[in-house]
mmCIF file of C-alpha atoms in Angstrom:
data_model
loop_
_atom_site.group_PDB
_atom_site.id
_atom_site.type_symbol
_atom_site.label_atom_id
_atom_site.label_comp_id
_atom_site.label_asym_id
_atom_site.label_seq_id
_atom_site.Cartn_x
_atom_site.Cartn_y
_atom_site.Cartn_z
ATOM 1 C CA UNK A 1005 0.000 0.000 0.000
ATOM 2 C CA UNK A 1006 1.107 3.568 -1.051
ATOM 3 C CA UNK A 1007 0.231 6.919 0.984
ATOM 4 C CA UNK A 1008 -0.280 9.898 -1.209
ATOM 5 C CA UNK A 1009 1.057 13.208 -0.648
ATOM 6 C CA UNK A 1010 0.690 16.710 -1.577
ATOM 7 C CA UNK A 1011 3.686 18.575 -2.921
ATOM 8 C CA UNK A 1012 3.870 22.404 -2.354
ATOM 9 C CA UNK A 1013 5.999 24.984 -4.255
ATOM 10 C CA UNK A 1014 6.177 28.125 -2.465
ATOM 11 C CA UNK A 1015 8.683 30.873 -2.900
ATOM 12 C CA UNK A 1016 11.304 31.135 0.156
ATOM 13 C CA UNK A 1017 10.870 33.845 2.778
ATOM 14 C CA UNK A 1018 13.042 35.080 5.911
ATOM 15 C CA UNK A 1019 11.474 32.995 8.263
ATOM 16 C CA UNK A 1020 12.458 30.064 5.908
ATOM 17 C CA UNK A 1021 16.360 30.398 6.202
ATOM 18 C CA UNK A 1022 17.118 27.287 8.227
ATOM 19 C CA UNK A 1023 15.179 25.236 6.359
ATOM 20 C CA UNK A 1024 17.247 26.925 3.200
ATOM 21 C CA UNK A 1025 20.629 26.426 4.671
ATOM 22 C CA UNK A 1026 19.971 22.937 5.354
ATOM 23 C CA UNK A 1027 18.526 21.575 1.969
ATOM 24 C CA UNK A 1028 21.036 23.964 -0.142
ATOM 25 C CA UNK A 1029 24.300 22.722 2.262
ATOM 26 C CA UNK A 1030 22.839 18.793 1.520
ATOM 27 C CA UNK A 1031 22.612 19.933 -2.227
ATOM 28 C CA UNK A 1032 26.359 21.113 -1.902
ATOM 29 C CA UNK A 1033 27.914 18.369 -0.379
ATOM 30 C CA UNK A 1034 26.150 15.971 -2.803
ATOM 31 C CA UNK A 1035 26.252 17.999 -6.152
ATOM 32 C CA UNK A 1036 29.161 20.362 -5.541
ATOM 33 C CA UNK A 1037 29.881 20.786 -9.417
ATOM 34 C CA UNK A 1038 26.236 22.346 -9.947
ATOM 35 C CA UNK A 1039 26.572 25.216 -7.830
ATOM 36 C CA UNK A 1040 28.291 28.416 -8.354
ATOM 37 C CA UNK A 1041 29.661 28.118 -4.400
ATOM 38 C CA UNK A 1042 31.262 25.260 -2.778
ATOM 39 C CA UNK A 1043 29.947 23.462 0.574
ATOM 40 C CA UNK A 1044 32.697 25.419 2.413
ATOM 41 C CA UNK A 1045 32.362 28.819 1.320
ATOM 42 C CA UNK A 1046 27.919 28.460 2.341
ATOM 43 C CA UNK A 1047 29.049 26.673 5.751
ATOM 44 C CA UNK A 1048 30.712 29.841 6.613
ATOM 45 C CA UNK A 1049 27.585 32.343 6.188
ATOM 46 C CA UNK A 1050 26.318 33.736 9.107
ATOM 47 C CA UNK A 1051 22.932 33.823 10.075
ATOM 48 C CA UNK A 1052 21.963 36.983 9.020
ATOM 49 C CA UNK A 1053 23.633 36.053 5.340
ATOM 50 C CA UNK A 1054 20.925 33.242 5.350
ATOM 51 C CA UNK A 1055 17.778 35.126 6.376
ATOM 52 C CA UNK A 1056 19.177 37.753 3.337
ATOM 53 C CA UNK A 1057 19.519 35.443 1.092
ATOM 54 C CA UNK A 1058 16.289 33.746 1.930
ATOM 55 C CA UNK A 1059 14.315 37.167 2.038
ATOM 56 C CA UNK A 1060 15.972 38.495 -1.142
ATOM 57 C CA UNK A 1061 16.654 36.326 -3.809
ATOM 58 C CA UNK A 1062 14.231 33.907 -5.708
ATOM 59 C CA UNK A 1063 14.626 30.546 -3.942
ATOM 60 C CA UNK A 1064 11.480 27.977 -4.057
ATOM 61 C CA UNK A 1065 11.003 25.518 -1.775
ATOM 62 C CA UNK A 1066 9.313 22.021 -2.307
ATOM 63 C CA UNK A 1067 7.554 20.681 0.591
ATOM 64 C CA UNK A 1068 6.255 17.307 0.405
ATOM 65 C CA UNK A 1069 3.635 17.174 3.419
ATOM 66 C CA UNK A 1070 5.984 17.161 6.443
ATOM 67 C CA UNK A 1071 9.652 17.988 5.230
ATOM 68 C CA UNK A 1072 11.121 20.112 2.327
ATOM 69 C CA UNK A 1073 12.416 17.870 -0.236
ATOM 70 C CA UNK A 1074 13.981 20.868 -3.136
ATOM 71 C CA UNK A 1075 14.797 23.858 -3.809
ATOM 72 C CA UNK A 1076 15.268 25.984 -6.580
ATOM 73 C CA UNK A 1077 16.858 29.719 -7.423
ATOM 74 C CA UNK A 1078 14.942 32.103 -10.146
ATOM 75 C CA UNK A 1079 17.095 35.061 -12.072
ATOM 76 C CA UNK A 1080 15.280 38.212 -12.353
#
């Protein structure tokens, strides 16, 4: 038996920066080569670098009922 469940896309806000900084550090340590930053350079952003980055540029996140599962970045 299979359980169903709904996937959201919703564009990333402030209050969404840890949730950012974890999914885009696991997409950097798997990926590195797809990225124009490495897992080392993100690690060292500070908190308030996050909640920018999450508040100001066009991230998406992916939620699949109960954890995030993606993300993706937009160009203006």
């Amino acid at each position: 038996m299979t359980s169903e469940s709904t996937l959201t896309i919703r564009l990333c806000g402030t209050n969404d920066w840890e949730d950012l900084r974890v999914i885009r550090l696991e997409a950097l340590s798997d990926t590195p080569d797809a990225y124009g930053s490495t897992y080392e350079e993100s690690l060292r952003w500070s908190d308030a670098q996050w909640k920018n980055a999450a508040s100001t540029r066009l991230y998406y996140l992916a939620d699949r009922t109960v954890a995030w599962s993606a993300w993706c970045r937009g160009l203006q």
